[in-house]
């Protein structure tokens, strides 16, 4: 199959990818965005979004992503519904192969493959995702004002989520399967100082209970069944919301051994930049952001990546003209 060439190839279709496509298209780079298996990213499983600027009323995550997609197409980006299976970054132009057998070459590459929250892996969790079960307190905590919630986990993420929720919810219970936290000591001290935070040690969530969907009413969480990790005993606890905070896994499989990574597995980028350690390759959004992981910050990084790609291409052209 004959390879198709583009100045800017974008891998991933979340807020970072779509924003990069919008900016690259407006810079007349004629970008191509390969959407991937889960077009729209994590927002596709998010219900009400209240913290994305520009919308006075809550909007649905899938609607927001549809609008970003339409905007990218409107300004001239080409969207390809395919899955990248291989990337070659050792020579220019870069080469990308997809599941359909297509081959693309690109002068610049913007990686926006995102990350996935790690889940508990129990059946009931999937049933209530977006309807009482969340992996993002910053995104969904607002909906649990003066309610009772649990946070599952024992690392920095879990403690930070619990601290954040303690300022919103009536009570926060941290459920941890071990007898001590892995989080930083200063975070633990802040958590233990909070009067409305309780910790259940040596405990794991066995099942999430609630009311099934009854159209037009969606499902809702009403409690959890907890298992003692030492005795196996099961207890029940009424609860309004469950926040799973056992980490995130960035989608970096394609780039292992080809791009520099941070110690925690996220793609490395230069300070105050989206540039990776390979010239002409940029990373934006949750695939590199292990701190904020918000739609708005991902979109901002997508903007940065497109601007940096355009400047890189201009610099390369200037060097070529000077050489000639």
PDB file of C-alpha atoms in Angstrom:
ATOM      1  CA  UNK A   1       0.000   0.000   0.000  1.00  0.00           C
ATOM      2  CA  UNK A   2       1.306   3.437  -0.974  1.00  0.00           C
ATOM      3  CA  UNK A   3       2.061   5.624   2.022  1.00  0.00           C
ATOM      4  CA  UNK A   4       0.205   8.893   2.464  1.00  0.00           C
ATOM      5  CA  UNK A   5       2.166  11.865   3.732  1.00  0.00           C
ATOM      6  CA  UNK A   6       1.151  14.697   6.052  1.00  0.00           C
ATOM      7  CA  UNK A   7       3.012  17.519   7.705  1.00  0.00           C
ATOM      8  CA  UNK A   8       1.318  16.830  11.056  1.00  0.00           C
ATOM      9  CA  UNK A   9       0.006  13.451  12.163  1.00  0.00           C
ATOM     10  CA  UNK A  10      -1.925  13.259  15.439  1.00  0.00           C
ATOM     11  CA  UNK A  11      -2.501   9.987  17.287  1.00  0.00           C
ATOM     12  CA  UNK A  12      -5.459  10.100  19.687  1.00  0.00           C
ATOM     13  CA  UNK A  13      -8.850  11.744  19.784  1.00  0.00           C
ATOM     14  CA  UNK A  14      -9.406  13.153  23.248  1.00  0.00           C
ATOM     15  CA  UNK A  15      -9.324  16.867  24.141  1.00  0.00           C
ATOM     16  CA  UNK A  16      -5.567  17.022  23.468  1.00  0.00           C
ATOM     17  CA  UNK A  17      -5.790  15.383  20.063  1.00  0.00           C
ATOM     18  CA  UNK A  18      -8.774  17.358  18.816  1.00  0.00           C
ATOM     19  CA  UNK A  19      -7.341  20.671  20.040  1.00  0.00           C
ATOM     20  CA  UNK A  20      -4.028  19.901  18.360  1.00  0.00           C
ATOM     21  CA  UNK A  21      -5.950  19.161  15.160  1.00  0.00           C
ATOM     22  CA  UNK A  22      -7.834  22.467  15.386  1.00  0.00           C
ATOM     23  CA  UNK A  23      -4.680  24.534  15.844  1.00  0.00           C
ATOM     24  CA  UNK A  24      -2.682  22.593  13.254  1.00  0.00           C
ATOM     25  CA  UNK A  25      -5.472  22.982  10.709  1.00  0.00           C
ATOM     26  CA  UNK A  26      -5.654  26.731  11.326  1.00  0.00           C
ATOM     27  CA  UNK A  27      -1.894  26.857  10.766  1.00  0.00           C
ATOM     28  CA  UNK A  28      -2.523  25.321   7.316  1.00  0.00           C
ATOM     29  CA  UNK A  29      -0.648  22.121   8.161  1.00  0.00           C
ATOM     30  CA  UNK A  30      -3.508  19.928   6.862  1.00  0.00           C
ATOM     31  CA  UNK A  31      -3.272  17.612   9.871  1.00  0.00           C
ATOM     32  CA  UNK A  32      -4.458  14.022   9.916  1.00  0.00           C
ATOM     33  CA  UNK A  33      -5.821  12.653  13.195  1.00  0.00           C
ATOM     34  CA  UNK A  34      -6.001   8.888  13.704  1.00  0.00           C
ATOM     35  CA  UNK A  35      -8.770   8.454  16.244  1.00  0.00           C
ATOM     36  CA  UNK A  36      -7.874   5.130  17.837  1.00  0.00           C
ATOM     37  CA  UNK A  37     -10.029   2.476  19.420  1.00  0.00           C
ATOM     38  CA  UNK A  38     -11.839   4.748  21.893  1.00  0.00           C
ATOM     39  CA  UNK A  39     -12.674   7.892  19.979  1.00  0.00           C
ATOM     40  CA  UNK A  40     -13.249  10.776  22.366  1.00  0.00           C
ATOM     41  CA  UNK A  41     -11.189   9.371  25.227  1.00  0.00           C
ATOM     42  CA  UNK A  42     -12.186   9.250  28.890  1.00  0.00           C
ATOM     43  CA  UNK A  43     -14.869  11.921  28.509  1.00  0.00           C
ATOM     44  CA  UNK A  44     -16.946   9.421  26.548  1.00  0.00           C
ATOM     45  CA  UNK A  45     -17.735   7.662  29.836  1.00  0.00           C
ATOM     46  CA  UNK A  46     -18.318  10.910  31.738  1.00  0.00           C
ATOM     47  CA  UNK A  47     -21.847  12.174  32.275  1.00  0.00           C
ATOM     48  CA  UNK A  48     -22.237  15.750  33.540  1.00  0.00           C
ATOM     49  CA  UNK A  49     -19.260  18.050  32.898  1.00  0.00           C
ATOM     50  CA  UNK A  50     -19.418  21.321  34.827  1.00  0.00           C
ATOM     51  CA  UNK A  51     -15.792  22.462  34.833  1.00  0.00           C
ATOM     52  CA  UNK A  52     -15.061  22.935  31.134  1.00  0.00           C
ATOM     53  CA  UNK A  53     -15.072  26.679  30.383  1.00  0.00           C
ATOM     54  CA  UNK A  54     -17.649  28.088  28.005  1.00  0.00           C
ATOM     55  CA  UNK A  55     -20.735  26.174  29.113  1.00  0.00           C
ATOM     56  CA  UNK A  56     -22.954  27.773  31.763  1.00  0.00           C
ATOM     57  CA  UNK A  57     -24.975  24.582  32.274  1.00  0.00           C
ATOM     58  CA  UNK A  58     -23.650  21.035  32.768  1.00  0.00           C
ATOM     59  CA  UNK A  59     -22.959  19.228  29.509  1.00  0.00           C
ATOM     60  CA  UNK A  60     -22.502  15.565  28.710  1.00  0.00           C
ATOM     61  CA  UNK A  61     -18.943  14.338  28.125  1.00  0.00           C
ATOM     62  CA  UNK A  62     -19.795  12.672  24.787  1.00  0.00           C
ATOM     63  CA  UNK A  63     -21.464  15.903  23.587  1.00  0.00           C
ATOM     64  CA  UNK A  64     -18.328  17.915  24.402  1.00  0.00           C
ATOM     65  CA  UNK A  65     -16.173  15.504  22.439  1.00  0.00           C
ATOM     66  CA  UNK A  66     -18.596  15.548  19.513  1.00  0.00           C
ATOM     67  CA  UNK A  67     -18.332  19.328  19.406  1.00  0.00           C
ATOM     68  CA  UNK A  68     -14.520  19.158  19.441  1.00  0.00           C
ATOM     69  CA  UNK A  69     -14.612  16.612  16.612  1.00  0.00           C
ATOM     70  CA  UNK A  70     -16.969  18.762  14.539  1.00  0.00           C
ATOM     71  CA  UNK A  71     -14.825  21.848  15.147  1.00  0.00           C
ATOM     72  CA  UNK A  72     -11.670  20.042  14.042  1.00  0.00           C
ATOM     73  CA  UNK A  73     -13.366  18.869  10.842  1.00  0.00           C
ATOM     74  CA  UNK A  74     -14.832  22.333  10.232  1.00  0.00           C
ATOM     75  CA  UNK A  75     -11.415  24.022  10.224  1.00  0.00           C
ATOM     76  CA  UNK A  76      -9.890  21.430   7.914  1.00  0.00           C
ATOM     77  CA  UNK A  77      -8.508  18.499   9.916  1.00  0.00           C
ATOM     78  CA  UNK A  78      -8.869  15.023   8.447  1.00  0.00           C
ATOM     79  CA  UNK A  79     -10.163  12.427  10.912  1.00  0.00           C
ATOM     80  CA  UNK A  80      -9.309   8.778  10.246  1.00  0.00           C
ATOM     81  CA  UNK A  81     -11.146   6.072  12.180  1.00  0.00           C
ATOM     82  CA  UNK A  82      -8.311   3.609  12.504  1.00  0.00           C
ATOM     83  CA  UNK A  83      -5.949   2.207  15.132  1.00  0.00           C
ATOM     84  CA  UNK A  84      -2.195   2.780  15.094  1.00  0.00           C
ATOM     85  CA  UNK A  85      -0.305  -0.490  15.463  1.00  0.00           C
ATOM     86  CA  UNK A  86       3.304   0.590  14.833  1.00  0.00           C
ATOM     87  CA  UNK A  87       5.415   3.748  14.780  1.00  0.00           C
ATOM     88  CA  UNK A  88       8.906   4.225  13.360  1.00  0.00           C
ATOM     89  CA  UNK A  89      10.674   7.240  14.846  1.00  0.00           C
ATOM     90  CA  UNK A  90      14.308   6.499  14.010  1.00  0.00           C
ATOM     91  CA  UNK A  91      14.246   8.198  10.615  1.00  0.00           C
ATOM     92  CA  UNK A  92      12.416  11.037   8.893  1.00  0.00           C
ATOM     93  CA  UNK A  93       9.763  11.332   7.808  1.00  0.00           C
ATOM     94  CA  UNK A  94       8.247   9.308  10.639  1.00  0.00           C
ATOM     95  CA  UNK A  95       6.274   6.214   9.616  1.00  0.00           C
ATOM     96  CA  UNK A  96       2.999   5.092  11.176  1.00  0.00           C
ATOM     97  CA  UNK A  97       1.149   1.864  10.353  1.00  0.00           C
ATOM     98  CA  UNK A  98      -2.455   1.139  11.251  1.00  0.00           C
ATOM     99  CA  UNK A  99      -4.725  -1.814  11.831  1.00  0.00           C
ATOM    100  CA  UNK A 100      -6.343  -1.387   8.396  1.00  0.00           C
ATOM    101  CA  UNK A 101      -2.968  -1.771   6.709  1.00  0.00           C
ATOM    102  CA  UNK A 102      -2.598   1.917   5.906  1.00  0.00           C
ATOM    103  CA  UNK A 103       0.854   3.507   6.022  1.00  0.00           C
ATOM    104  CA  UNK A 104       1.353   7.161   6.869  1.00  0.00           C
ATOM    105  CA  UNK A 105       4.482   9.286   6.828  1.00  0.00           C
ATOM    106  CA  UNK A 106       4.709  12.547   8.735  1.00  0.00           C
ATOM    107  CA  UNK A 107       7.085  15.438   9.243  1.00  0.00           C
ATOM    108  CA  UNK A 108       5.827  15.914  12.800  1.00  0.00           C
ATOM    109  CA  UNK A 109       3.999  13.606  15.165  1.00  0.00           C
ATOM    110  CA  UNK A 110       1.727  14.648  18.022  1.00  0.00           C
ATOM    111  CA  UNK A 111       1.007  11.886  20.508  1.00  0.00           C
ATOM    112  CA  UNK A 112      -2.282  12.301  22.386  1.00  0.00           C
ATOM    113  CA  UNK A 113      -3.108   8.703  23.234  1.00  0.00           C
ATOM    114  CA  UNK A 114      -4.227   9.569  26.770  1.00  0.00           C
ATOM    115  CA  UNK A 115      -4.428   7.382  29.833  1.00  0.00           C
ATOM    116  CA  UNK A 116      -6.970   5.142  31.465  1.00  0.00           C
ATOM    117  CA  UNK A 117      -7.951   5.062  35.092  1.00  0.00           C
ATOM    118  CA  UNK A 118      -7.263   1.737  36.726  1.00  0.00           C
ATOM    119  CA  UNK A 119     -10.483   0.170  37.968  1.00  0.00           C
ATOM    120  CA  UNK A 120     -11.254  -2.432  40.608  1.00  0.00           C
ATOM    121  CA  UNK A 121     -12.396  -4.954  38.038  1.00  0.00           C
ATOM    122  CA  UNK A 122     -15.674  -5.968  39.691  1.00  0.00           C
ATOM    123  CA  UNK A 123     -18.849  -6.317  37.635  1.00  0.00           C
ATOM    124  CA  UNK A 124     -20.950  -3.886  39.651  1.00  0.00           C
ATOM    125  CA  UNK A 125     -18.329  -1.175  39.156  1.00  0.00           C
ATOM    126  CA  UNK A 126     -18.912  -1.172  35.409  1.00  0.00           C
ATOM    127  CA  UNK A 127     -22.678  -0.976  35.873  1.00  0.00           C
ATOM    128  CA  UNK A 128     -22.462   2.223  37.932  1.00  0.00           C
ATOM    129  CA  UNK A 129     -19.578   3.985  36.134  1.00  0.00           C
ATOM    130  CA  UNK A 130     -20.647   7.584  35.642  1.00  0.00           C
ATOM    131  CA  UNK A 131     -23.653   7.082  37.907  1.00  0.00           C
ATOM    132  CA  UNK A 132     -22.101   7.023  41.369  1.00  0.00           C
ATOM    133  CA  UNK A 133     -18.728   5.494  40.520  1.00  0.00           C
ATOM    134  CA  UNK A 134     -15.978   7.867  39.395  1.00  0.00           C
ATOM    135  CA  UNK A 135     -12.211   7.957  38.978  1.00  0.00           C
ATOM    136  CA  UNK A 136     -11.911  11.746  39.203  1.00  0.00           C
ATOM    137  CA  UNK A 137     -12.846  13.768  42.288  1.00  0.00           C
ATOM    138  CA  UNK A 138     -11.964  17.048  40.598  1.00  0.00           C
ATOM    139  CA  UNK A 139     -14.377  16.188  37.782  1.00  0.00           C
ATOM    140  CA  UNK A 140     -17.295  14.783  39.775  1.00  0.00           C
ATOM    141  CA  UNK A 141     -16.856  15.770  43.421  1.00  0.00           C
ATOM    142  CA  UNK A 142     -19.177  18.756  43.039  1.00  0.00           C
ATOM    143  CA  UNK A 143     -22.144  16.405  42.616  1.00  0.00           C
ATOM    144  CA  UNK A 144     -21.585  14.977  46.113  1.00  0.00           C
ATOM    145  CA  UNK A 145     -22.002  18.117  48.181  1.00  0.00           C
ATOM    146  CA  UNK A 146     -22.980  17.198  51.741  1.00  0.00           C
ATOM    147  CA  UNK A 147     -23.135  13.511  50.851  1.00  0.00           C
ATOM    148  CA  UNK A 148     -21.216  10.466  52.044  1.00  0.00           C
ATOM    149  CA  UNK A 149     -18.541   9.018  49.767  1.00  0.00           C
ATOM    150  CA  UNK A 150     -15.725   6.506  49.841  1.00  0.00           C
ATOM    151  CA  UNK A 151     -12.309   6.698  48.187  1.00  0.00           C
ATOM    152  CA  UNK A 152     -10.607   3.426  47.286  1.00  0.00           C
ATOM    153  CA  UNK A 153      -6.801   3.351  47.331  1.00  0.00           C
ATOM    154  CA  UNK A 154      -3.740   4.045  49.434  1.00  0.00           C
ATOM    155  CA  UNK A 155      -1.315   6.079  47.338  1.00  0.00           C
ATOM    156  CA  UNK A 156      -0.898   9.805  46.734  1.00  0.00           C
ATOM    157  CA  UNK A 157      -3.849   9.857  44.336  1.00  0.00           C
ATOM    158  CA  UNK A 158      -6.225   8.367  46.885  1.00  0.00           C
ATOM    159  CA  UNK A 159      -5.157  10.681  49.701  1.00  0.00           C
ATOM    160  CA  UNK A 160      -5.313  13.738  47.446  1.00  0.00           C
ATOM    161  CA  UNK A 161      -8.770  12.740  46.213  1.00  0.00           C
ATOM    162  CA  UNK A 162      -9.946  12.259  49.809  1.00  0.00           C
ATOM    163  CA  UNK A 163      -8.590  15.651  50.863  1.00  0.00           C
ATOM    164  CA  UNK A 164     -10.271  17.330  47.911  1.00  0.00           C
ATOM    165  CA  UNK A 165     -13.595  15.624  48.608  1.00  0.00           C
ATOM    166  CA  UNK A 166     -13.439  16.456  52.329  1.00  0.00           C
ATOM    167  CA  UNK A 167     -14.123  20.083  51.415  1.00  0.00           C
ATOM    168  CA  UNK A 168     -17.262  19.112  49.515  1.00  0.00           C
ATOM    169  CA  UNK A 169     -18.774  15.930  50.930  1.00  0.00           C
ATOM    170  CA  UNK A 170     -20.288  15.451  54.391  1.00  0.00           C
ATOM    171  CA  UNK A 171     -18.018  12.495  55.061  1.00  0.00           C
ATOM    172  CA  UNK A 172     -15.195  10.688  53.275  1.00  0.00           C
ATOM    173  CA  UNK A 173     -14.152   7.141  54.058  1.00  0.00           C
ATOM    174  CA  UNK A 174     -10.865   5.894  52.622  1.00  0.00           C
ATOM    175  CA  UNK A 175     -10.935   2.157  51.953  1.00  0.00           C
ATOM    176  CA  UNK A 176      -7.477   0.588  51.736  1.00  0.00           C
ATOM    177  CA  UNK A 177      -6.627  -3.095  51.466  1.00  0.00           C
ATOM    178  CA  UNK A 178      -3.424  -2.731  53.507  1.00  0.00           C
ATOM    179  CA  UNK A 179      -2.679  -1.414  57.022  1.00  0.00           C
ATOM    180  CA  UNK A 180      -0.695   1.655  55.936  1.00  0.00           C
ATOM    181  CA  UNK A 181      -0.652   4.206  53.137  1.00  0.00           C
ATOM    182  CA  UNK A 182       1.978   4.390  50.397  1.00  0.00           C
ATOM    183  CA  UNK A 183       1.430   8.129  50.057  1.00  0.00           C
ATOM    184  CA  UNK A 184       3.766  10.915  51.145  1.00  0.00           C
ATOM    185  CA  UNK A 185       3.864  11.541  54.907  1.00  0.00           C
ATOM    186  CA  UNK A 186       2.807  15.170  54.607  1.00  0.00           C
ATOM    187  CA  UNK A 187      -0.335  14.138  52.732  1.00  0.00           C
ATOM    188  CA  UNK A 188      -1.117  11.544  55.383  1.00  0.00           C
ATOM    189  CA  UNK A 189      -0.770  14.143  58.125  1.00  0.00           C
ATOM    190  CA  UNK A 190      -3.231  16.411  56.349  1.00  0.00           C
ATOM    191  CA  UNK A 191      -5.659  13.544  55.900  1.00  0.00           C
ATOM    192  CA  UNK A 192      -5.539  12.403  59.529  1.00  0.00           C
ATOM    193  CA  UNK A 193      -6.135  15.999  60.636  1.00  0.00           C
ATOM    194  CA  UNK A 194      -9.470  16.132  58.786  1.00  0.00           C
ATOM    195  CA  UNK A 195     -12.413  15.479  61.095  1.00  0.00           C
ATOM    196  CA  UNK A 196     -14.726  14.267  58.318  1.00  0.00           C
ATOM    197  CA  UNK A 197     -12.285  11.677  56.910  1.00  0.00           C
ATOM    198  CA  UNK A 198     -12.263   8.122  58.230  1.00  0.00           C
ATOM    199  CA  UNK A 199      -9.982   5.257  57.163  1.00  0.00           C
ATOM    200  CA  UNK A 200     -10.889   1.583  56.893  1.00  0.00           C
ATOM    201  CA  UNK A 201      -7.677  -0.446  56.907  1.00  0.00           C
ATOM    202  CA  UNK A 202      -7.314  -3.992  55.537  1.00  0.00           C
ATOM    203  CA  UNK A 203     -10.537  -3.574  53.615  1.00  0.00           C
ATOM    204  CA  UNK A 204     -11.530  -3.888  49.955  1.00  0.00           C
ATOM    205  CA  UNK A 205     -14.694  -3.289  47.978  1.00  0.00           C
ATOM    206  CA  UNK A 206     -16.385  -6.582  47.136  1.00  0.00           C
ATOM    207  CA  UNK A 207     -19.479  -5.134  45.481  1.00  0.00           C
ATOM    208  CA  UNK A 208     -21.150  -1.801  44.744  1.00  0.00           C
ATOM    209  CA  UNK A 209     -24.876  -1.806  45.341  1.00  0.00           C
ATOM    210  CA  UNK A 210     -27.653   0.472  44.236  1.00  0.00           C
ATOM    211  CA  UNK A 211     -30.724   0.946  42.094  1.00  0.00           C
ATOM    212  CA  UNK A 212     -30.583  -0.339  38.511  1.00  0.00           C
ATOM    213  CA  UNK A 213     -31.574   1.875  35.617  1.00  0.00           C
ATOM    214  CA  UNK A 214     -35.320   2.394  35.217  1.00  0.00           C
ATOM    215  CA  UNK A 215     -35.817   4.652  32.174  1.00  0.00           C
ATOM    216  CA  UNK A 216     -35.898   7.566  32.200  1.00  0.00           C
ATOM    217  CA  UNK A 217     -34.025   7.302  35.539  1.00  0.00           C
ATOM    218  CA  UNK A 218     -30.357   6.235  35.368  1.00  0.00           C
ATOM    219  CA  UNK A 219     -28.795   3.774  37.837  1.00  0.00           C
ATOM    220  CA  UNK A 220     -27.642   5.126  41.201  1.00  0.00           C
ATOM    221  CA  UNK A 221     -25.311   3.942  43.956  1.00  0.00           C
ATOM    222  CA  UNK A 222     -26.675   3.420  47.470  1.00  0.00           C
ATOM    223  CA  UNK A 223     -23.972   1.367  49.182  1.00  0.00           C
ATOM    224  CA  UNK A 224     -21.019  -0.997  49.091  1.00  0.00           C
ATOM    225  CA  UNK A 225     -20.199  -4.446  50.387  1.00  0.00           C
ATOM    226  CA  UNK A 226     -16.783  -4.435  52.032  1.00  0.00           C
ATOM    227  CA  UNK A 227     -14.501  -7.430  52.582  1.00  0.00           C
ATOM    228  CA  UNK A 228     -11.986  -7.666  55.417  1.00  0.00           C
ATOM    229  CA  UNK A 229      -8.729  -8.742  53.718  1.00  0.00           C
ATOM    230  CA  UNK A 230      -7.646 -10.706  56.799  1.00  0.00           C
ATOM    231  CA  UNK A 231     -10.807 -12.557  57.821  1.00  0.00           C
ATOM    232  CA  UNK A 232     -12.836 -12.407  54.623  1.00  0.00           C
ATOM    233  CA  UNK A 233     -15.850 -11.090  56.554  1.00  0.00           C
ATOM    234  CA  UNK A 234     -18.337  -9.038  54.532  1.00  0.00           C
ATOM    235  CA  UNK A 235     -19.999  -5.898  55.885  1.00  0.00           C
ATOM    236  CA  UNK A 236     -22.376  -3.483  54.203  1.00  0.00           C
ATOM    237  CA  UNK A 237     -22.061   0.294  54.204  1.00  0.00           C
ATOM    238  CA  UNK A 238     -24.541   2.867  52.869  1.00  0.00           C
ATOM    239  CA  UNK A 239     -22.820   5.365  50.591  1.00  0.00           C
ATOM    240  CA  UNK A 240     -23.705   7.910  47.917  1.00  0.00           C
ATOM    241  CA  UNK A 241     -20.603   7.760  45.761  1.00  0.00           C
ATOM    242  CA  UNK A 242     -17.502   5.672  45.127  1.00  0.00           C
ATOM    243  CA  UNK A 243     -14.237   7.235  43.927  1.00  0.00           C
ATOM    244  CA  UNK A 244     -11.662   4.760  42.656  1.00  0.00           C
ATOM    245  CA  UNK A 245      -8.136   6.139  43.049  1.00  0.00           C
ATOM    246  CA  UNK A 246      -5.767   3.272  42.420  1.00  0.00           C
ATOM    247  CA  UNK A 247      -3.812   4.996  39.663  1.00  0.00           C
ATOM    248  CA  UNK A 248      -3.802   5.640  35.941  1.00  0.00           C
ATOM    249  CA  UNK A 249      -2.113   3.783  33.102  1.00  0.00           C
ATOM    250  CA  UNK A 250      -0.878   5.977  30.215  1.00  0.00           C
ATOM    251  CA  UNK A 251      -1.315   4.535  26.712  1.00  0.00           C
ATOM    252  CA  UNK A 252       2.380   4.311  25.854  1.00  0.00           C
ATOM    253  CA  UNK A 253       2.749   0.755  24.531  1.00  0.00           C
ATOM    254  CA  UNK A 254       3.525   1.978  21.001  1.00  0.00           C
ATOM    255  CA  UNK A 255       6.395   4.121  22.221  1.00  0.00           C
ATOM    256  CA  UNK A 256       8.265   1.891  24.646  1.00  0.00           C
ATOM    257  CA  UNK A 257      11.949   1.855  23.767  1.00  0.00           C
ATOM    258  CA  UNK A 258      11.396   4.642  21.231  1.00  0.00           C
ATOM    259  CA  UNK A 259      10.722   7.671  23.432  1.00  0.00           C
ATOM    260  CA  UNK A 260      12.029   8.712  26.822  1.00  0.00           C
ATOM    261  CA  UNK A 261       9.618   8.051  29.673  1.00  0.00           C
ATOM    262  CA  UNK A 262       9.248   9.291  33.217  1.00  0.00           C
ATOM    263  CA  UNK A 263       9.909   6.817  36.042  1.00  0.00           C
ATOM    264  CA  UNK A 264       6.137   6.266  36.410  1.00  0.00           C
ATOM    265  CA  UNK A 265       5.701   5.313  32.757  1.00  0.00           C
ATOM    266  CA  UNK A 266       4.313   8.559  31.349  1.00  0.00           C
ATOM    267  CA  UNK A 267       5.983  10.102  28.283  1.00  0.00           C
ATOM    268  CA  UNK A 268       8.715  12.594  29.135  1.00  0.00           C
ATOM    269  CA  UNK A 269       8.508  16.110  27.740  1.00  0.00           C
ATOM    270  CA  UNK A 270      10.924  19.010  28.069  1.00  0.00           C
ATOM    271  CA  UNK A 271      10.111  21.598  30.772  1.00  0.00           C
ATOM    272  CA  UNK A 272       7.416  24.076  29.685  1.00  0.00           C
ATOM    273  CA  UNK A 273       7.058  22.211  26.400  1.00  0.00           C
ATOM    274  CA  UNK A 274       5.370  19.254  24.736  1.00  0.00           C
ATOM    275  CA  UNK A 275       8.597  18.244  22.950  1.00  0.00           C
ATOM    276  CA  UNK A 276       9.750  14.674  23.553  1.00  0.00           C
ATOM    277  CA  UNK A 277      13.367  13.550  23.288  1.00  0.00           C
ATOM    278  CA  UNK A 278      12.913  12.892  19.558  1.00  0.00           C
ATOM    279  CA  UNK A 279      12.988  16.093  17.527  1.00  0.00           C
ATOM    280  CA  UNK A 280       9.675  16.644  15.747  1.00  0.00           C
ATOM    281  CA  UNK A 281       7.676  14.392  18.092  1.00  0.00           C
ATOM    282  CA  UNK A 282       5.410  16.031  20.662  1.00  0.00           C
ATOM    283  CA  UNK A 283       3.231  14.618  23.441  1.00  0.00           C
ATOM    284  CA  UNK A 284       0.088  16.219  24.867  1.00  0.00           C
ATOM    285  CA  UNK A 285      -2.582  15.395  27.413  1.00  0.00           C
ATOM    286  CA  UNK A 286      -2.840  12.494  29.819  1.00  0.00           C
ATOM    287  CA  UNK A 287      -0.172  10.414  28.078  1.00  0.00           C
ATOM    288  CA  UNK A 288       2.387  12.823  29.567  1.00  0.00           C
ATOM    289  CA  UNK A 289       0.435  14.710  32.263  1.00  0.00           C
ATOM    290  CA  UNK A 290       0.686  12.728  35.489  1.00  0.00           C
ATOM    291  CA  UNK A 291      -0.296  15.683  37.681  1.00  0.00           C
ATOM    292  CA  UNK A 292      -3.509  17.395  36.563  1.00  0.00           C
ATOM    293  CA  UNK A 293      -5.227  14.967  34.150  1.00  0.00           C
ATOM    294  CA  UNK A 294      -8.065  17.368  33.278  1.00  0.00           C
ATOM    295  CA  UNK A 295      -9.828  17.911  29.959  1.00  0.00           C
ATOM    296  CA  UNK A 296      -8.938  21.613  30.014  1.00  0.00           C
ATOM    297  CA  UNK A 297      -5.233  21.008  30.654  1.00  0.00           C
ATOM    298  CA  UNK A 298      -5.177  18.311  27.967  1.00  0.00           C
ATOM    299  CA  UNK A 299      -6.729  20.753  25.510  1.00  0.00           C
ATOM    300  CA  UNK A 300      -4.155  23.381  26.466  1.00  0.00           C
ATOM    301  CA  UNK A 301      -1.329  20.939  25.846  1.00  0.00           C
ATOM    302  CA  UNK A 302      -2.852  20.012  22.494  1.00  0.00           C
ATOM    303  CA  UNK A 303      -2.702  23.694  21.566  1.00  0.00           C
ATOM    304  CA  UNK A 304       0.930  23.868  22.693  1.00  0.00           C
ATOM    305  CA  UNK A 305       1.864  20.763  20.693  1.00  0.00           C
ATOM    306  CA  UNK A 306       0.362  22.109  17.471  1.00  0.00           C
ATOM    307  CA  UNK A 307       2.074  25.478  17.905  1.00  0.00           C
ATOM    308  CA  UNK A 308       5.391  23.809  18.643  1.00  0.00           C
ATOM    309  CA  UNK A 309       4.984  21.489  15.637  1.00  0.00           C
ATOM    310  CA  UNK A 310       4.323  24.469  13.378  1.00  0.00           C
ATOM    311  CA  UNK A 311       7.382  26.302  14.724  1.00  0.00           C
ATOM    312  CA  UNK A 312       9.511  23.195  14.285  1.00  0.00           C
ATOM    313  CA  UNK A 313       8.446  22.854  10.649  1.00  0.00           C
ATOM    314  CA  UNK A 314       9.174  26.532  10.025  1.00  0.00           C
ATOM    315  CA  UNK A 315      12.646  26.167  11.552  1.00  0.00           C
ATOM    316  CA  UNK A 316      13.388  23.072   9.439  1.00  0.00           C
ATOM    317  CA  UNK A 317      12.300  24.893   6.269  1.00  0.00           C
ATOM    318  CA  UNK A 318      14.430  27.911   7.188  1.00  0.00           C
ATOM    319  CA  UNK A 319      17.488  25.678   7.703  1.00  0.00           C
ATOM    320  CA  UNK A 320      16.852  23.943   4.380  1.00  0.00           C
ATOM    321  CA  UNK A 321      16.591  27.216   2.504  1.00  0.00           C
ATOM    322  CA  UNK A 322      19.769  28.505   4.137  1.00  0.00           C
ATOM    323  CA  UNK A 323      21.601  25.328   3.129  1.00  0.00           C
ATOM    324  CA  UNK A 324      20.472  25.684  -0.483  1.00  0.00           C
TER     325      UNK A 324
END
